[in-house]
Coordinates of C-alpha atoms and ligand atoms in Angstrom, one line a residue:
M132 CA 14.8 -1.6 -11.5
E133 CA 11.6 -2.4 -13.5
Y134 CA 9.2 0.3 -14.6
A135 CA 5.6 0.8 -15.5
D136 CA 3.5 3.7 -16.7
I137 CA 0.5 4.9 -14.6
A138 CA -1.6 7.1 -16.8
S139 CA 0.6 10.2 -17.5
L140 CA 3.3 9.2 -15.0
H141 CA 6.1 7.5 -17.0
Q142 CA 8.7 5.0 -15.9
V143 CA 7.4 4.6 -12.4
S144 CA 9.5 2.1 -10.5
K145 CA 7.5 -1.2 -10.0
I146 CA 8.7 -1.2 -6.4
A147 CA 7.4 1.8 -4.4
L148 CA 8.2 2.8 -0.8
G149 CA 5.3 2.6 1.6
T150 CA 5.4 5.0 4.5
W151 CA 2.7 3.8 6.9
A152 CA 5.2 2.5 9.4
I153 CA 7.2 5.7 9.0
G154 CA 4.2 7.6 10.5
G155 CA 4.6 5.4 13.6
W156 CA 0.8 5.1 14.3
M157 CA -0.3 1.4 14.4
W158 CA 3.4 0.3 14.0
G159 CA 4.6 1.0 17.6
G160 CA 6.3 4.3 16.7
S161 CA 9.1 5.2 14.3
D162 CA 12.4 7.2 14.4
E163 CA 12.5 10.3 12.2
R164 CA 16.2 10.1 11.3
D165 CA 15.9 6.4 10.3
A166 CA 12.7 7.3 8.3
I167 CA 14.4 10.1 6.3
A168 CA 17.4 7.8 5.7
T169 CA 15.0 5.1 4.4
I170 CA 13.5 7.6 1.9
H171 CA 16.9 8.7 0.7
R172 CA 18.1 5.0 0.4
A173 CA 15.0 4.1 -1.6
Q174 CA 15.8 6.9 -4.1
E175 CA 19.5 5.7 -4.3
L176 CA 18.2 2.1 -5.0
G177 CA 16.1 3.3 -7.9
I178 CA 12.7 3.5 -6.2
N179 CA 11.1 6.6 -7.7
I180 CA 7.7 6.6 -6.1
I181 CA 6.7 7.1 -2.5
D182 CA 3.3 6.2 -1.1
T183 CA 2.1 8.1 1.9
A184 CA -1.2 9.2 3.4
P185 CA -2.5 12.0 5.8
V186 CA -3.7 9.4 8.2
Y187 CA -0.3 7.7 8.6
G188 CA 0.7 9.2 12.0
F189 CA -2.1 11.8 11.5
G190 CA 0.1 14.0 9.3
R191 CA 3.4 12.7 10.6
A192 CA 4.4 10.5 7.7
E193 CA 3.6 13.3 5.1
E194 CA 5.7 15.7 7.2
I195 CA 8.6 13.3 7.3
V196 CA 8.4 12.7 3.5
G197 CA 8.3 16.4 3.1
K198 CA 11.5 16.9 5.1
A199 CA 13.2 14.1 3.2
L200 CA 12.2 15.7 -0.1
R201 CA 13.6 19.1 0.9
Q202 CA 17.0 17.4 1.4
M203 CA 17.1 16.1 -2.2
P204 CA 17.9 17.9 -5.4
V205 CA 14.6 18.8 -7.1
S206 CA 15.6 16.8 -10.2
Q207 CA 16.0 13.6 -8.1
R208 CA 12.7 13.8 -6.3
P209 CA 10.4 10.8 -6.6
Y210 CA 6.8 10.8 -7.7
I211 CA 4.6 11.4 -4.7
A212 CA 1.4 9.4 -4.1
T213 CA -0.8 10.3 -1.2
K214 CA -4.4 9.8 -0.2
V215 CA -7.6 11.6 0.6
G216 CA -11.0 10.8 2.1
L217 CA -10.3 9.8 5.7
N218 CA -10.9 12.0 8.7
W219 CA -9.9 11.3 12.3
R220 CA -10.8 12.3 15.9
D221 CA -9.3 11.1 19.2
G222 CA -7.3 8.4 17.4
K223 CA -10.4 7.0 15.5
V224 CA -10.5 7.1 11.8
Y225 CA -13.6 7.7 9.6
R226 CA -14.3 7.7 5.9
D227 CA -15.2 11.1 4.5
S228 CA -15.2 11.9 0.8
R229 CA -17.5 14.9 0.9
P230 CA -16.3 17.7 -1.4
A231 CA -15.4 20.1 1.5
R232 CA -13.2 17.4 3.1
L233 CA -11.4 16.6 -0.2
R234 CA -10.7 20.3 -0.8
K235 CA -9.3 20.8 2.7
E236 CA -7.2 17.7 2.6
V237 CA -5.4 18.4 -0.6
D238 CA -4.1 21.8 0.8
D239 CA -3.1 20.1 4.1
S240 CA -1.1 17.4 2.2
L241 CA 0.6 19.9 -0.1
R242 CA 1.6 22.0 2.9
R243 CA 2.9 19.0 4.9
L244 CA 4.8 17.6 1.9
G245 CA 6.1 21.0 0.9
I246 CA 5.3 20.4 -2.8
D247 CA 3.1 22.2 -5.3
H248 CA 1.3 19.2 -6.8
I249 CA 0.6 15.6 -5.9
D250 CA 1.4 13.1 -8.7
L251 CA -1.0 10.3 -7.8
Y252 CA -3.9 11.0 -5.5
F253 CA -5.8 8.0 -4.1
V254 CA -9.2 8.0 -2.4
H255 CA -8.1 6.0 0.6
W256 CA -11.3 4.0 1.3
P257 CA -14.8 4.2 -0.5
D258 CA -17.2 6.4 1.5
H259 CA -20.6 4.9 0.9
Q260 CA -22.3 7.8 2.7
S261 CA -21.0 10.2 0.0
D262 CA -21.8 10.5 -3.7
F263 CA -18.9 8.8 -5.6
A264 CA -19.5 10.8 -8.9
E265 CA -19.5 14.1 -6.9
A266 CA -16.2 13.1 -5.1
A267 CA -14.7 12.2 -8.5
Q268 CA -15.8 15.5 -10.0
T269 CA -14.3 17.4 -7.0
L270 CA -11.0 15.6 -7.6
E271 CA -11.3 16.5 -11.3
S272 CA -11.6 20.2 -10.3
L273 CA -8.5 19.8 -8.1
R274 CA -6.7 18.4 -11.1
A275 CA -7.8 21.4 -13.3
Q276 CA -6.3 23.7 -10.6
G277 CA -3.0 21.8 -11.0
K278 CA -3.0 20.5 -7.4
I279 CA -3.0 16.9 -8.4
R280 CA -1.9 15.1 -11.5
E281 CA -3.7 11.7 -11.5
I282 CA -6.8 10.5 -9.8
A283 CA -6.8 7.0 -8.3
V284 CA -8.7 4.9 -5.8
S285 CA -7.9 2.5 -3.0
N286 CA -9.8 -0.4 -1.6
F287 CA -12.6 0.1 -4.2
Q288 CA -14.7 -2.9 -5.2
P289 CA -16.2 -3.1 -8.7
A290 CA -19.5 -1.5 -7.7
D291 CA -17.6 1.5 -6.2
M292 CA -15.4 1.9 -9.3
R293 CA -18.5 1.7 -11.5
E294 CA -20.0 4.7 -9.7
F295 CA -16.7 6.6 -9.4
L296 CA -16.1 6.3 -13.2
K297 CA -19.3 8.3 -13.8
G298 CA -17.3 11.4 -12.5
A299 CA -13.6 10.7 -13.4
G300 CA -11.2 8.2 -14.9
I301 CA -9.3 6.0 -12.5
A302 CA -5.5 5.9 -13.0
A303 CA -4.9 3.0 -10.5
N304 CA -6.6 1.0 -7.7
Q305 CA -4.4 0.4 -4.6
L306 CA -5.4 -2.9 -3.1
P307 CA -4.2 -5.5 -0.6
Y308 CA -2.4 -8.1 -2.6
N309 CA 0.4 -10.5 -1.7
L310 CA 1.0 -14.2 -1.5
F311 CA -1.2 -14.5 1.6
E312 CA -4.0 -12.0 0.6
R313 CA -5.5 -12.8 -2.8
D314 CA -9.1 -12.0 -2.4
I315 CA -9.0 -9.3 -5.1
E316 CA -8.5 -12.1 -7.7
K317 CA -12.2 -13.1 -7.4
A318 CA -13.9 -9.9 -8.7
T319 CA -11.9 -6.7 -8.3
L320 CA -8.8 -7.7 -10.3
P321 CA -11.0 -8.9 -13.3
F322 CA -12.9 -5.6 -13.2
C323 CA -9.7 -3.6 -13.2
R324 CA -8.3 -5.7 -16.1
E325 CA -11.5 -5.1 -18.1
H326 CA -11.3 -1.4 -17.5
R327 CA -7.5 -1.1 -17.9
I328 CA -7.0 0.1 -14.3
P329 CA -3.6 -0.9 -13.1
I330 CA -3.2 -2.4 -9.6
V331 CA -0.9 -0.9 -6.9
A332 CA -0.4 -3.7 -4.4
Y333 CA -0.2 -2.9 -0.7
G334 CA 1.1 -5.1 2.1
A335 CA 3.6 -6.7 -0.4
L336 CA 5.3 -8.4 2.6
C337 CA 2.1 -9.1 4.4
R338 CA 3.2 -6.9 7.3
G339 CA 6.5 -8.7 7.6
L340 CA 5.2 -12.3 7.4
L341 CA 6.9 -12.6 4.0
S342 CA 10.1 -10.8 4.9
G343 CA 12.0 -14.0 5.9
K344 CA 12.7 -12.5 9.3
M345 CA 9.4 -13.2 11.1
T346 CA 9.5 -15.7 13.9
A347 CA 7.0 -17.1 16.5
E348 CA 9.0 -15.3 19.2
R349 CA 8.6 -11.8 17.7
K350 CA 6.8 -9.5 20.1
F351 CA 4.7 -6.6 19.0
T352 CA 4.6 -3.6 21.3
G353 CA 2.5 -0.5 21.8
D354 CA -0.2 0.2 19.1
D355 CA 1.4 -2.2 16.6
L356 CA -1.5 -3.4 14.4
R357 CA -0.1 -6.9 14.4
R358 CA -1.4 -7.3 18.0
V359 CA -4.9 -7.3 16.5
D360 CA -4.2 -8.7 13.0
P361 CA -5.9 -12.1 13.0
K362 CA -3.0 -13.6 11.0
F363 CA -0.7 -13.0 14.0
Q364 CA -2.9 -14.8 16.5
A365 CA -2.9 -18.5 17.4
P366 CA -3.5 -20.8 15.8
R367 CA -3.3 -18.9 12.4
F368 CA 0.1 -17.4 13.2
S369 CA 1.7 -20.8 13.1
H370 CA -0.1 -21.7 9.9
Y371 CA 1.3 -18.6 8.1
L372 CA 4.8 -19.1 9.6
A373 CA 4.7 -22.7 8.3
A374 CA 3.6 -21.5 4.8
A375 CA 6.4 -18.9 4.9
E376 CA 8.9 -21.6 5.8
A377 CA 7.8 -23.8 2.9
L378 CA 7.8 -20.8 0.5
E379 CA 11.3 -20.0 1.7
A380 CA 12.5 -23.5 0.9
L381 CA 11.0 -23.2 -2.6
A382 CA 12.7 -19.8 -3.0
A383 CA 16.1 -21.3 -1.8
R384 CA 15.7 -24.1 -4.4
L385 CA 15.4 -21.4 -7.1
G386 CA 18.4 -19.5 -5.7
H387 CA 16.4 -16.7 -4.1
S388 CA 15.1 -15.5 -0.7
L389 CA 11.5 -15.5 0.6
L390 CA 11.4 -11.7 0.4
G391 CA 12.6 -11.9 -3.2
L392 CA 10.0 -14.5 -4.0
A393 CA 7.2 -12.5 -2.4
L394 CA 8.0 -9.4 -4.4
R395 CA 8.8 -11.4 -7.6
W396 CA 5.3 -13.1 -7.4
L397 CA 3.7 -9.6 -7.4
L398 CA 5.9 -8.2 -10.1
D399 CA 5.1 -11.1 -12.4
Q400 CA 1.4 -10.4 -12.2
P401 CA 0.3 -8.9 -15.5
D402 CA -2.0 -6.3 -14.0
L403 CA 0.4 -4.9 -11.5
A404 CA 1.8 -1.4 -11.8
C405 CA 3.7 -1.2 -8.5
A406 CA 4.2 -3.2 -5.3
L407 CA 4.4 -1.2 -2.1
W408 CA 7.2 -2.2 0.2
G409 CA 6.8 -0.8 3.7
A410 CA 10.1 0.0 5.4
R411 CA 11.2 2.4 8.1
R412 CA 14.9 1.7 8.4
P413 CA 17.3 2.0 5.5
E414 CA 18.8 -1.5 5.9
Q415 CA 15.4 -3.0 5.3
L416 CA 15.6 -2.0 1.7
E417 CA 19.0 -3.7 1.1
N418 CA 17.4 -6.9 -0.1
L419 CA 15.8 -5.0 -3.1
P420 CA 18.0 -6.7 -5.7
E421 CA 16.6 -10.1 -4.6
A422 CA 13.3 -9.2 -6.3
L423 CA 14.8 -8.1 -9.6
G424 CA 16.2 -9.7 -12.7
W425 CA 14.4 -13.1 -12.7
H426 CA 10.9 -14.5 -13.3
L427 CA 8.7 -17.3 -11.9
D428 CA 7.4 -19.8 -14.4
S429 CA 4.0 -21.6 -14.5
E430 CA 5.4 -24.6 -12.6
N431 CA 6.6 -22.2 -9.8
F432 CA 3.2 -20.6 -9.6
R433 CA 1.6 -24.0 -9.3
E434 CA 3.9 -25.1 -6.5
I435 CA 3.3 -21.8 -4.6
D436 CA -0.5 -22.4 -4.8
E437 CA 0.0 -25.9 -3.5
I438 CA 2.0 -24.7 -0.5
L439 CA -0.6 -22.1 0.4
Q440 CA -3.4 -24.7 0.2
K441 CA -1.5 -27.2 2.3
H442 CA -0.4 -24.9 5.1
I443 CA -3.2 -22.3 5.4
P444 CA -6.5 -24.2 6.2
D445 CA -8.3 -21.0 7.4
P446 CA -7.0 -18.0 5.4
V447 CA -8.0 -14.6 6.5
G448 CA -7.7 -11.2 4.7
P449 CA -6.8 -7.7 5.9
E450 CA -10.5 -6.7 6.6
F451 CA -9.6 -5.8 10.1
M452 CA -8.0 -2.7 8.8
A453 CA -11.2 -1.2 7.2
P454 CA -12.4 2.0 8.9
P455 CA -16.1 2.0 9.9
E456 CA -18.7 2.8 7.3
E457 CA -20.5 5.3 9.6
R458 CA -19.1 8.5 10.9
P459 CA -20.2 10.7 13.8
E460 CA -22.8 13.3 12.7
D461 CA -20.9 16.3 13.9
L462 CA -17.6 15.4 12.2
Ligands
NAP1243 P1 4.4 -4.6 4.2 O1 5.2 -3.9 3.2 O2 3.7 -5.8 3.9 O3 5.3 -4.9 5.5 C1 6.0 -3.9 6.1 C2 6.8 -4.4 7.3 O4 7.6 -5.5 6.9 C3 7.8 -3.4 7.8 O5 7.3 -2.4 8.6 C4 8.8 -4.3 8.5 O6 8.3 -4.6 9.8 C5 8.8 -5.5 7.6 N1 9.9 -5.5 6.7 C6 10.1 -4.7 5.6 N2 11.3 -4.9 5.0 C7 11.9 -5.9 5.8 C8 13.1 -6.6 5.7 N3 14.0 -6.3 4.7 N4 13.4 -7.5 6.6 C9 12.5 -7.8 7.6 N5 11.3 -7.2 7.7 C10 11.0 -6.2 6.8 O7 3.3 -3.7 4.9 P2 2.6 -2.4 4.8 O8 3.4 -1.3 5.4 O9 1.3 -2.7 5.5 O10 2.3 -2.1 3.3 C11 3.1 -1.4 2.5 C12 2.6 0.0 2.3 O11 1.3 -0.1 1.6 C13 2.3 0.9 3.5 O12 3.5 1.5 4.0 C14 1.4 1.9 2.9 O13 2.1 2.9 2.1 C15 0.5 1.0 1.9 N6 -0.8 0.6 2.5 C16 -1.9 1.1 2.0 C17 -3.2 0.7 2.5 C18 -4.4 1.2 2.0 O14 -5.5 1.1 2.6 N7 -4.4 1.8 0.8 C19 -3.2 -0.2 3.6 C20 -2.0 -0.8 4.1 C21 -0.8 -0.3 3.5 P3 9.1 -4.1 11.1 O15 9.6 -2.7 10.7 O16 8.2 -4.1 12.1 O17 10.2 -5.1 11.2

């Protein structure tokens, strides 16, 4: 395993387990036994940080992580990263970083996870209807009470971070970043670099497109978000699959897999603290060694960029995931 420090958290594994799919919601459901086995397998493979959120399955993912933690010796428990600042009603999700919401959510998360503090606490999405500095100060007070250890943000642009920094330091910014989603390179990543804010990359496998197992025949069922993700709709789906195939051929030439290349590309980014790997079945993590113990050189990076330019004429980001800016008045 490779490690990074995130503020006071030392030796955090650079691959983290993401548990959105474990919550089931927007991923067509999940199986609790598989999910718990996945968390335990991650720990055996050297992954020592788990990323979750209250909204993943509306509490379900945090509860499952809590169950898995209770079955582990305390000394082997991973760092826990969870999130705050989203509310939901009737299956719809809204941004809410008002102080009362933040104070309520932390207690709900601690209860579901069955732990006495959260190691890394991300504001899930910027709430432009709330005061950023006030939200940051509220989180500082939760830190002073010992409920959280490090304050972080997610999906924050430079202007959002600038405001937030008036109330608290930022230990990390969790952002969409993978071979197919590189929008943060324009402004957000340079801002983070300048302010020494490490990146936690989500969607490392681009929702399975970079797993090496995605095919044109794959059917998505139920509420699986890939039914609405524009990358998985014609004609773009075939562009991304063609890019994945060309990247796989490059990876094979280097003696590696597509999944290994996708993760290695992230791990070799200088500003990266962790790459989040979403898995819900233990066998999905067995390819982990494919990402470790090698590096891409500048010629490899150039070839990768060439492949992306050639096969993806109309790139699209993960904007479709963003919760609405407005929330109902009575929420
Ligand atoms: P991801 O890691 O890019 O892809 C996850 C999907 O890839 C899995 O559900 C699985 O799909 C497939 N996969 C994983 N390992 C595989 C393997 N070995 N072989 C074949 N397929 C494999 O996607 P993500 O879950 O969106 O992102 C990772 C994590 O980032 C999330 O779990 C969450 O913790 C975090 N996240 C945060 C935000 C935010 O706003 N902060 C947003 C999105 C995600 P199937 O199980 O369907 O096969």
